[in-house]
XYZ file of C-alpha atoms in Angstrom:
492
model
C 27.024 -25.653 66.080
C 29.626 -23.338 67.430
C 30.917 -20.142 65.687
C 33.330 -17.749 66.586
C 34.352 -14.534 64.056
C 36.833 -12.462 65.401
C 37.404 -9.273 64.503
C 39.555 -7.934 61.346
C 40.605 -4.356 61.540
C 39.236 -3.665 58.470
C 36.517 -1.594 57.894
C 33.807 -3.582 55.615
C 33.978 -6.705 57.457
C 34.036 -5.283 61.098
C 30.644 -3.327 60.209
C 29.762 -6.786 58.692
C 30.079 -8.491 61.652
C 28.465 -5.724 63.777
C 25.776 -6.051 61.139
C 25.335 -9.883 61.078
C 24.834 -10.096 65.038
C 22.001 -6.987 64.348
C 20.328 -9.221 62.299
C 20.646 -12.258 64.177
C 18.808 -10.425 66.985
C 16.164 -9.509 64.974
C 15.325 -12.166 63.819
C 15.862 -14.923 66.531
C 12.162 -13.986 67.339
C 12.062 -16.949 70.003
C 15.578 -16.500 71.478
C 17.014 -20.330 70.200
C 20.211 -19.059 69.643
C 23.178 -18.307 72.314
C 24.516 -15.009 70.259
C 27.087 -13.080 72.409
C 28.827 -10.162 71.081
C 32.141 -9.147 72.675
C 34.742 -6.567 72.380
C 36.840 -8.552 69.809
C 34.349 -11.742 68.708
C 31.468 -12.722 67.884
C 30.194 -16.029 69.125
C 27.194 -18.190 68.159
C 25.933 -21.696 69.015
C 22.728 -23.474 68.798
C 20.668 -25.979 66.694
C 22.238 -25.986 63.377
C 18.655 -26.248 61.999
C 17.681 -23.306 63.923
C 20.106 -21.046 62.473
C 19.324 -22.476 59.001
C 15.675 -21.169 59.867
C 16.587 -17.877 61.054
C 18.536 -17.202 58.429
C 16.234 -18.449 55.310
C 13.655 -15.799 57.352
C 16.058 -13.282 57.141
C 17.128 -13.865 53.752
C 13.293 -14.063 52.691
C 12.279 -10.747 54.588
C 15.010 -8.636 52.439
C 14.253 -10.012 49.112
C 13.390 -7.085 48.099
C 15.540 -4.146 49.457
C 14.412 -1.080 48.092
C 13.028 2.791 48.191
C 9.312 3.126 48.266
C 7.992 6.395 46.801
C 3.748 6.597 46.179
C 2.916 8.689 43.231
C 0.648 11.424 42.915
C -1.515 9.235 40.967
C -1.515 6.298 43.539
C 1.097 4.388 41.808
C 4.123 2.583 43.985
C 7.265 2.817 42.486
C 10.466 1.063 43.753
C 13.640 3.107 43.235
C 17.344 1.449 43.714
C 19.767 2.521 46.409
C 22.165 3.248 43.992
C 25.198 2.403 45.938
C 24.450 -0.655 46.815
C 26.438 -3.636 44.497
C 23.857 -6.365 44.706
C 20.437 -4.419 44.189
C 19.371 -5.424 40.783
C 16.259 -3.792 38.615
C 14.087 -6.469 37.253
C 11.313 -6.509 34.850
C 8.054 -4.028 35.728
C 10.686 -2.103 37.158
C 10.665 -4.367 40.225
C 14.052 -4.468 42.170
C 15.972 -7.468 44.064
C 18.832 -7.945 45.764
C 20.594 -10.089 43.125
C 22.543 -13.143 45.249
C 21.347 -16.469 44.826
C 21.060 -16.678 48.580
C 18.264 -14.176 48.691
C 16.528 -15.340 45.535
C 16.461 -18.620 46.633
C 17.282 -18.951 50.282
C 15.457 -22.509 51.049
C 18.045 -23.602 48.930
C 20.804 -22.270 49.881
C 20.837 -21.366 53.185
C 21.473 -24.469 54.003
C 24.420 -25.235 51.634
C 26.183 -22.669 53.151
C 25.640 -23.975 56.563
C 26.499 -27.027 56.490
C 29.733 -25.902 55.150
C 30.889 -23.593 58.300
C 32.430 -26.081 60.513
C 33.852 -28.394 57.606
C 37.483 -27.784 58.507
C 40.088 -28.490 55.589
C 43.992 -27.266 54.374
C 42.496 -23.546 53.107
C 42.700 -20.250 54.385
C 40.207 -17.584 53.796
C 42.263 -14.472 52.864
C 39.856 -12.204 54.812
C 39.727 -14.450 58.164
C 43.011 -15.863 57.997
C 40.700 -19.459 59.260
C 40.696 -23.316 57.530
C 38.063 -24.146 56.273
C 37.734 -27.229 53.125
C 34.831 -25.834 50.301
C 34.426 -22.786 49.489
C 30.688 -21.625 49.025
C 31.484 -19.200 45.757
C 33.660 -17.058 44.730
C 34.815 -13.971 46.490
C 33.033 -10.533 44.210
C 32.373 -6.986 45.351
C 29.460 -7.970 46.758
C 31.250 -9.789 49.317
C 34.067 -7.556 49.885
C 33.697 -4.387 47.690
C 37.113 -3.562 46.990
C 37.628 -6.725 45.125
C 39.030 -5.847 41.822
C 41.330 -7.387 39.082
C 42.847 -3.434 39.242
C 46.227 -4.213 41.381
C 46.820 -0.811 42.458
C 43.312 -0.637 43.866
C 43.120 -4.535 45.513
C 41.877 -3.964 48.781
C 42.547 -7.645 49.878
C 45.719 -7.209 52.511
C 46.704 -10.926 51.895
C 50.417 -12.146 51.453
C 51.665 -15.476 49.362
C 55.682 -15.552 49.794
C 55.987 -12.013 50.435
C 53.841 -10.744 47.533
C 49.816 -10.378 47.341
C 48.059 -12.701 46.016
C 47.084 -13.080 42.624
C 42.942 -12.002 42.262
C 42.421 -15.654 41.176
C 44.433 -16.775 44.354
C 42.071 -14.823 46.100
C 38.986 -15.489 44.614
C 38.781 -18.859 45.080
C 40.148 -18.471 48.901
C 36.796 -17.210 50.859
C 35.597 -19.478 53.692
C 31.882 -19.925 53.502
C 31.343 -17.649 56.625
C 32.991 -14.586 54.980
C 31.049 -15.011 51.966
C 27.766 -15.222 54.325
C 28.750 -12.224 56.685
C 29.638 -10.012 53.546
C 26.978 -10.642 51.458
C 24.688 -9.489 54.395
C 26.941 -6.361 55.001
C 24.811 -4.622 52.391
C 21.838 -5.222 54.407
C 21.286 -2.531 57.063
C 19.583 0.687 57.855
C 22.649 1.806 60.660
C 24.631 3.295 58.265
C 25.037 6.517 56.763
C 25.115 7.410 52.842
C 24.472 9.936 49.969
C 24.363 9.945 46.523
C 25.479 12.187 43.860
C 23.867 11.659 40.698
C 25.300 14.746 38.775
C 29.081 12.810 39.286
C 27.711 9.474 39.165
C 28.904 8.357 42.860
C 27.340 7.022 46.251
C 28.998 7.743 48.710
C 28.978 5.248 52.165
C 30.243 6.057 55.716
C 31.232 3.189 57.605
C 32.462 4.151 61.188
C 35.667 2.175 62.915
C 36.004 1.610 66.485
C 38.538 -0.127 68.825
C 35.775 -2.918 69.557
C 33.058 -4.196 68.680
C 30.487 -3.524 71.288
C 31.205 0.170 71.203
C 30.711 0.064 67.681
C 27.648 -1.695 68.386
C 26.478 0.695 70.760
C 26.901 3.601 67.875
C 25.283 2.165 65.511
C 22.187 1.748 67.510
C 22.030 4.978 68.071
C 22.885 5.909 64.569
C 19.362 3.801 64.306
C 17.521 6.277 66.492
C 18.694 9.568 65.110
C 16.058 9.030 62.927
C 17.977 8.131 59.567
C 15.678 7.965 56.454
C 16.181 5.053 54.701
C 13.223 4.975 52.447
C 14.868 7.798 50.597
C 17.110 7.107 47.691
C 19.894 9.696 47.480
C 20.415 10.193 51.132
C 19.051 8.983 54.582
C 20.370 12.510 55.692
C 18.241 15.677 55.233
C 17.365 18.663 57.408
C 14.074 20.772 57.610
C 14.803 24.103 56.863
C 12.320 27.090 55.972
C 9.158 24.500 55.862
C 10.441 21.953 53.773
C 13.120 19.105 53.714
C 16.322 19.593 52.258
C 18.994 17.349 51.638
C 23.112 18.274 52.225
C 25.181 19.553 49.269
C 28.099 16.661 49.526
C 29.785 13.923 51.746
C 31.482 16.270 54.441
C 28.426 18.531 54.745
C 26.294 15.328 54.988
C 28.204 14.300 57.659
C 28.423 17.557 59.513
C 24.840 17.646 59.543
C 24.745 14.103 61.260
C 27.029 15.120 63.547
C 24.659 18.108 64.956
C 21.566 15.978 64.683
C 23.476 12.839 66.708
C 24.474 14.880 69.312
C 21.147 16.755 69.653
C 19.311 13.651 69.914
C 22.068 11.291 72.273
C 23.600 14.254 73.857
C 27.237 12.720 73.971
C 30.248 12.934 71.495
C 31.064 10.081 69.904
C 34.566 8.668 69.462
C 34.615 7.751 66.535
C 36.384 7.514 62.890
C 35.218 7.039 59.327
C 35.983 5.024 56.784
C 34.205 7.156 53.455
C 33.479 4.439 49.950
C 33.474 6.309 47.328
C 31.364 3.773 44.999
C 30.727 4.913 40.852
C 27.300 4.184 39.809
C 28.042 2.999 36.886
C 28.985 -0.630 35.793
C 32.828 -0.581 36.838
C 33.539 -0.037 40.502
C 36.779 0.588 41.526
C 35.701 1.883 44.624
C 37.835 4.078 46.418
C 38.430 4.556 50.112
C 38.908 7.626 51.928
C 39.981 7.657 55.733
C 38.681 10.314 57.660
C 39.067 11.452 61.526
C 37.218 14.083 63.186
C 39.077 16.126 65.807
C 37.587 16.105 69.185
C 37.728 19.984 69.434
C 35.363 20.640 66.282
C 33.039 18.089 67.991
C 33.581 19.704 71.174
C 32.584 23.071 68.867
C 29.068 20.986 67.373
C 28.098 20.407 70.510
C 28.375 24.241 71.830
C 26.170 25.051 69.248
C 23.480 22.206 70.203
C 23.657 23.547 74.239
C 22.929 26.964 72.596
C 20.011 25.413 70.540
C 22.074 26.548 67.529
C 23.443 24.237 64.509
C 26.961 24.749 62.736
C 25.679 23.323 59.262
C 22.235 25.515 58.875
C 25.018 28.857 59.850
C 27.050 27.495 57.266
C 23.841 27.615 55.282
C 23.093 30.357 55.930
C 26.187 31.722 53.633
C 24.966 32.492 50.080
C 27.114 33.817 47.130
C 25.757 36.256 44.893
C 26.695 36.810 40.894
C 25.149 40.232 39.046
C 22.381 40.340 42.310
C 21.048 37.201 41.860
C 22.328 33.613 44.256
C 24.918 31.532 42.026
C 23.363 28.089 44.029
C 25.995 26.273 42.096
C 28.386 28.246 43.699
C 26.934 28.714 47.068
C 26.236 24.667 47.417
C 29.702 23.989 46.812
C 30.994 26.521 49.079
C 28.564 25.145 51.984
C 30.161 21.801 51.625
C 34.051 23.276 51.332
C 33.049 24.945 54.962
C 31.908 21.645 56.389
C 34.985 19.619 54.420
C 37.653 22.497 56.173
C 35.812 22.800 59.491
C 35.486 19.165 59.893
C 39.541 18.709 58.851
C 39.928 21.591 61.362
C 41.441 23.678 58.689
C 41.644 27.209 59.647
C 43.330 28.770 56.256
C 41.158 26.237 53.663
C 38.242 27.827 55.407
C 38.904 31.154 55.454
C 39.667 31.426 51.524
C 36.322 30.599 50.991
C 34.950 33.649 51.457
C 36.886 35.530 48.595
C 34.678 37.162 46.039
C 35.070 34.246 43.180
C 34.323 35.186 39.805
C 32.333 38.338 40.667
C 30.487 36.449 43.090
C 30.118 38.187 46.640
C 29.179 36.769 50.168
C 25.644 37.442 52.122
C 23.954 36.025 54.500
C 20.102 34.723 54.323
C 17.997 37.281 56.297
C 15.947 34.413 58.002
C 19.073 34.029 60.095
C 18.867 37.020 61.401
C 21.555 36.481 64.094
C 23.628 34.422 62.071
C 26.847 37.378 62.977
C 26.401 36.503 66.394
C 26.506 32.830 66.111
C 29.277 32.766 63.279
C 31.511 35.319 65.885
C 30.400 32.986 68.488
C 32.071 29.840 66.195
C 35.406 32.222 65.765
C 35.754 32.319 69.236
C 35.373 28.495 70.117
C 37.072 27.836 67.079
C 40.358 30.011 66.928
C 40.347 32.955 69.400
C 39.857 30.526 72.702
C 42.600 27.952 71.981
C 45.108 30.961 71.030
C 44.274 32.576 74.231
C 43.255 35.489 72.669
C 39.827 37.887 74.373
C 36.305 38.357 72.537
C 37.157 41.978 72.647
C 40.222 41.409 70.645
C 37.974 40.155 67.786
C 36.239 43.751 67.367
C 39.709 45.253 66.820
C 40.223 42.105 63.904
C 36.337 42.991 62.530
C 37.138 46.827 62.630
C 40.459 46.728 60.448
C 38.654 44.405 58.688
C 35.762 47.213 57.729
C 38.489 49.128 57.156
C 40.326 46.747 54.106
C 36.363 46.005 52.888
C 36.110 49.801 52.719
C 39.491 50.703 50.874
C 38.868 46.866 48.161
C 35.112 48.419 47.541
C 36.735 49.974 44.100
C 39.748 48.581 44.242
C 40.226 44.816 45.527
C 44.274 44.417 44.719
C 44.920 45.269 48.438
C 41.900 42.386 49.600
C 43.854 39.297 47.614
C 47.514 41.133 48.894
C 46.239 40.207 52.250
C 44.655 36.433 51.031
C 48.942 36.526 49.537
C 50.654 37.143 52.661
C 53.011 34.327 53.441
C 55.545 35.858 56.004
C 54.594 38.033 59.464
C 57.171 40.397 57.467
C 54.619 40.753 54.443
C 51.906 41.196 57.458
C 53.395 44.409 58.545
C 54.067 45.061 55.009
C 50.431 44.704 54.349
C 49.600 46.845 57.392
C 51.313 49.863 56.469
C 49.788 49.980 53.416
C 46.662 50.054 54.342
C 47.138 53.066 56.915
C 48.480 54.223 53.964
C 45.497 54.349 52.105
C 43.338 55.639 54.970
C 45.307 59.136 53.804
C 43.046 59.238 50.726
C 40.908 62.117 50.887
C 37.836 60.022 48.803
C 37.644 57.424 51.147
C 34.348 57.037 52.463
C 35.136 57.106 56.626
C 32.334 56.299 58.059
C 31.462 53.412 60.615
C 35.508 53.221 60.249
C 37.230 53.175 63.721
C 41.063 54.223 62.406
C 42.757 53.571 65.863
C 41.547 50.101 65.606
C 44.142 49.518 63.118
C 46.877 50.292 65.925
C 44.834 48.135 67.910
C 45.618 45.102 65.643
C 49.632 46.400 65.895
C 49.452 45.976 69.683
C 47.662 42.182 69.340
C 49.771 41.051 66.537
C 53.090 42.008 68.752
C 51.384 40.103 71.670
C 50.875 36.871 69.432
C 53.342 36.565 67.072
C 52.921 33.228 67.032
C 49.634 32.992 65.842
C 49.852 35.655 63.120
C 48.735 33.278 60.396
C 45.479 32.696 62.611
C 44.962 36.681 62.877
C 45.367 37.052 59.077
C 42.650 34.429 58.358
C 40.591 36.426 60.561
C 41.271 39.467 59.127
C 40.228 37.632 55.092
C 37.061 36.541 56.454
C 35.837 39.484 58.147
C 37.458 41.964 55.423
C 35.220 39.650 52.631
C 32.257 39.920 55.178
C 32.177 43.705 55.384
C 33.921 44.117 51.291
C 30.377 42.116 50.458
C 28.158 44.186 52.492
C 29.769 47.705 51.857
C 29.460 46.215 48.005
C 25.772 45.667 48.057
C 25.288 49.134 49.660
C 27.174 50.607 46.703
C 24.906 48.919 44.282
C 21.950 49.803 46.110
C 22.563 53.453 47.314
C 21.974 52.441 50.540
């Protein structure tokens, strides 16, 4: 028996096949196999009946492929992974994975077999290879953007310059695509998290150039410790004595990215591929393509040599509504930081600290140096690629004092500044507020007023970065407008 699956460029089926070689060295206990994984293939020979051995063992071990959670009482219950297309609840609330092949794999592990290197006048539309019988028909579980939906077909194939029809397709899936994507469901390398309030899982499949270096990733995606016997997320930090888990899909993968480097102390090259899968019984799963730029992993990793963590600052943030937290608010805020930090997007990031519905900004006093650190991510984040000095930001976080100071009763000129769309409406903005430093009532203190010509002087300098000092300017001005707010309301 000789096998050779190259790879496809496509997302699913490269993890697949990453996957499938993962398990085939687990399970190979005594080593009968020749399994070599390369930068572009994977190959495979050996005893035909060996393979049909290994793989009935590895079909038999992951039956059942659930969450394990031990009641107070002593009871075990078994919990589904929602996400995942072929886990199946059963009576007595047991769960199975719901393919023949792992309900009866003595079966039909060897059906499947002894069709791989039957060569006939078909072509797989995944593999592009012959092959004669199919073993069934292609579903989601195989390939999980299988639908009758044409918009959302994810199946790239071509018949006379149009794609192919889903029963063209359906019925075109060579037995070793069927076997590899079935099993793609089967790991504990990958990342995932669940929202039950929308009624979507979400899973994070990495891309590479090759095959080995994926490889090598996912192993150590293995040994950062992912917790796979939970059911909404194998991603959680410990925070303030107890576990926590991450408010959405970016800040779930921000908080990977901190805990990967911490633990393999490198940077990882690598892209994402994000399913969005619906938990109910249509899924049209959608796919969203994401790439992380090397200078906000660059920033992650800062953080780690300082033994500090960008997601637990971002967590730090809270949003407050009539004195109390709004931790609706505030968990969807934490995960629009990650989402804009991770797209390195300056402006999205900075409007998040506006006062939103009445709701002001503070910061959790068991992070009690969390100014220093978020200045600190300022710095690696905007002021050292424009060139421009740490000292520069205390003239930005003094003029911002001074806007929190002059929006404390009135907040028109705060959202004028949040407006500005021209360096002309800058200025504009600018002499307005030395405007208002005139009034008499203004409370002055802590306010340095030649900072403000400060900012004139570093704005002339670096014209070409004004929309960069603006941002600046809205998210220290809603820092200080929060704090000089809470002061008010407290006669402090």
């Amino acid at each position: 028996m000789d096998l050779t699956i190259s790879k496809t460029n496509d997302c699913w089926f490269d993890n697949a096949i990453e996957n499938f070689y993962s398990l085939l060295l687990t399970f190979d206990y005594n080593q009968k196999l020749n399994i070599c994984l390369n930068e572009f293939d994977l190959k495979i020979s050996g005893n035909e009946n060996d393979f049909i051995e290994i793989l009935d063992n590895l079909f038999e071990h992951h039956k059942n492929y659930v969450c394990i959670k031990k009641e107070e009482n002593g009871e075990i219950k078994e919990f589904l992974k929602d996400f995942i297309l072929i886990q199946k609840r059963r009576k007595g609330l047991f769960i199975n994975l719901n393919p023949i092949l792992f309900k009866n794999s003595k079966e039909e592990v060897p059906k499947i077999v002894h069709l791989l290197n039957e060569k006939g006048s078909k072509h797989c539309v995944i593999c592009d290879n012959s092959f004669k019988k199919k073993y069934d028909k292609l579903t989601q579980a195989v390939y999980p953007f299988t639908t009758k939906i044409k918009s959302l077909n994810g199946v790239r194939s071509y018949k006379n310059g149009m794609y192919y029809s889903f029963k063209d397709y359906e019925n075109n899936i060579c037995p070793l695509c069927f076997l590899i994507g079935i099993l793609g469901w089967v790991t504990e390398k990958l990342i995932y998290w669940t929202d039950l309030n929308r009624k979507k899982g979400y899973l994070f499949l990495p891309k590479s150039r090759n095959l080995l270096e994926l490889y090598e990733f996912k192993e150590d995606c293995f040994n950062v410790s992912l917790l796979n016997n939970q059911r909404l997320s194998n991603i959680n930090i410990y925070l303030n004595g107890e576990n926590k888990f991450t408010e959405g899909k970016f800040s779930t993968l921000l908080c990977f990215y901190s805990r990967f480097i911490l633990e393999c102390d490198y940077v990882p090259n690598i892209d994402w591929d994000i399913l969005e899968i619906p938990l109910g019984s249509i899924k049209n799963i959608r796919v969203f393509n994401f790439d992380v730029n090397y200078l906000i992993l660059n920033i992650i990793k800062d953080f780690i040599d300082k033994d500090e963590d960008v997601y637990i600052l971002f967590k730090s943030i809270l949003f407050f509504n009539n004195d109390c937290v709004d931790w609706g608010l505030t968990k969807q805020i934490v995960e629009n930081l990650a989402e804009s930090f991770l797209n390195n997007d300056f402006r999205s990031f900075s409007r998040n600290f506006l006062p939103k519905n009445g709701s002001k900004i503070l910061f959790s006093s068991k992070n009690i140096n969390f100014l220093e650190y978020f200045d600190l991510l300022i710095y690696l984040w905007r002021l050292r690629p424009m060139s421009i000095k740490k000292e520069d930001l205390k003239t930005i976080k003094s003029v911002a004092n001074i806007v929190a100071k002059i929006s404390v009763h009135n907040s028109n000129l705060f959202y004028k500044l949040d407006k500005i769309k021209t360096i002309d409406g800058f200025w504009s903005c600018l002499r307005e507020i030395s405007k208002k430093l005139l009034n008499p009532d203004l409370d002055k203190s802590k306010i340095k007023e030649s900072s403000l010509c400060d900012l004139i002087i570093l704005l002339k300098t670096n014209e070409g970065n004004w929309k960069e000092i603006r941002d600046l300017l809205i998210i220290y001005s809603a820092v200080y407008f929060s704090i000089n707010s809470r002061r008010e309301l407290n006669g402090d």
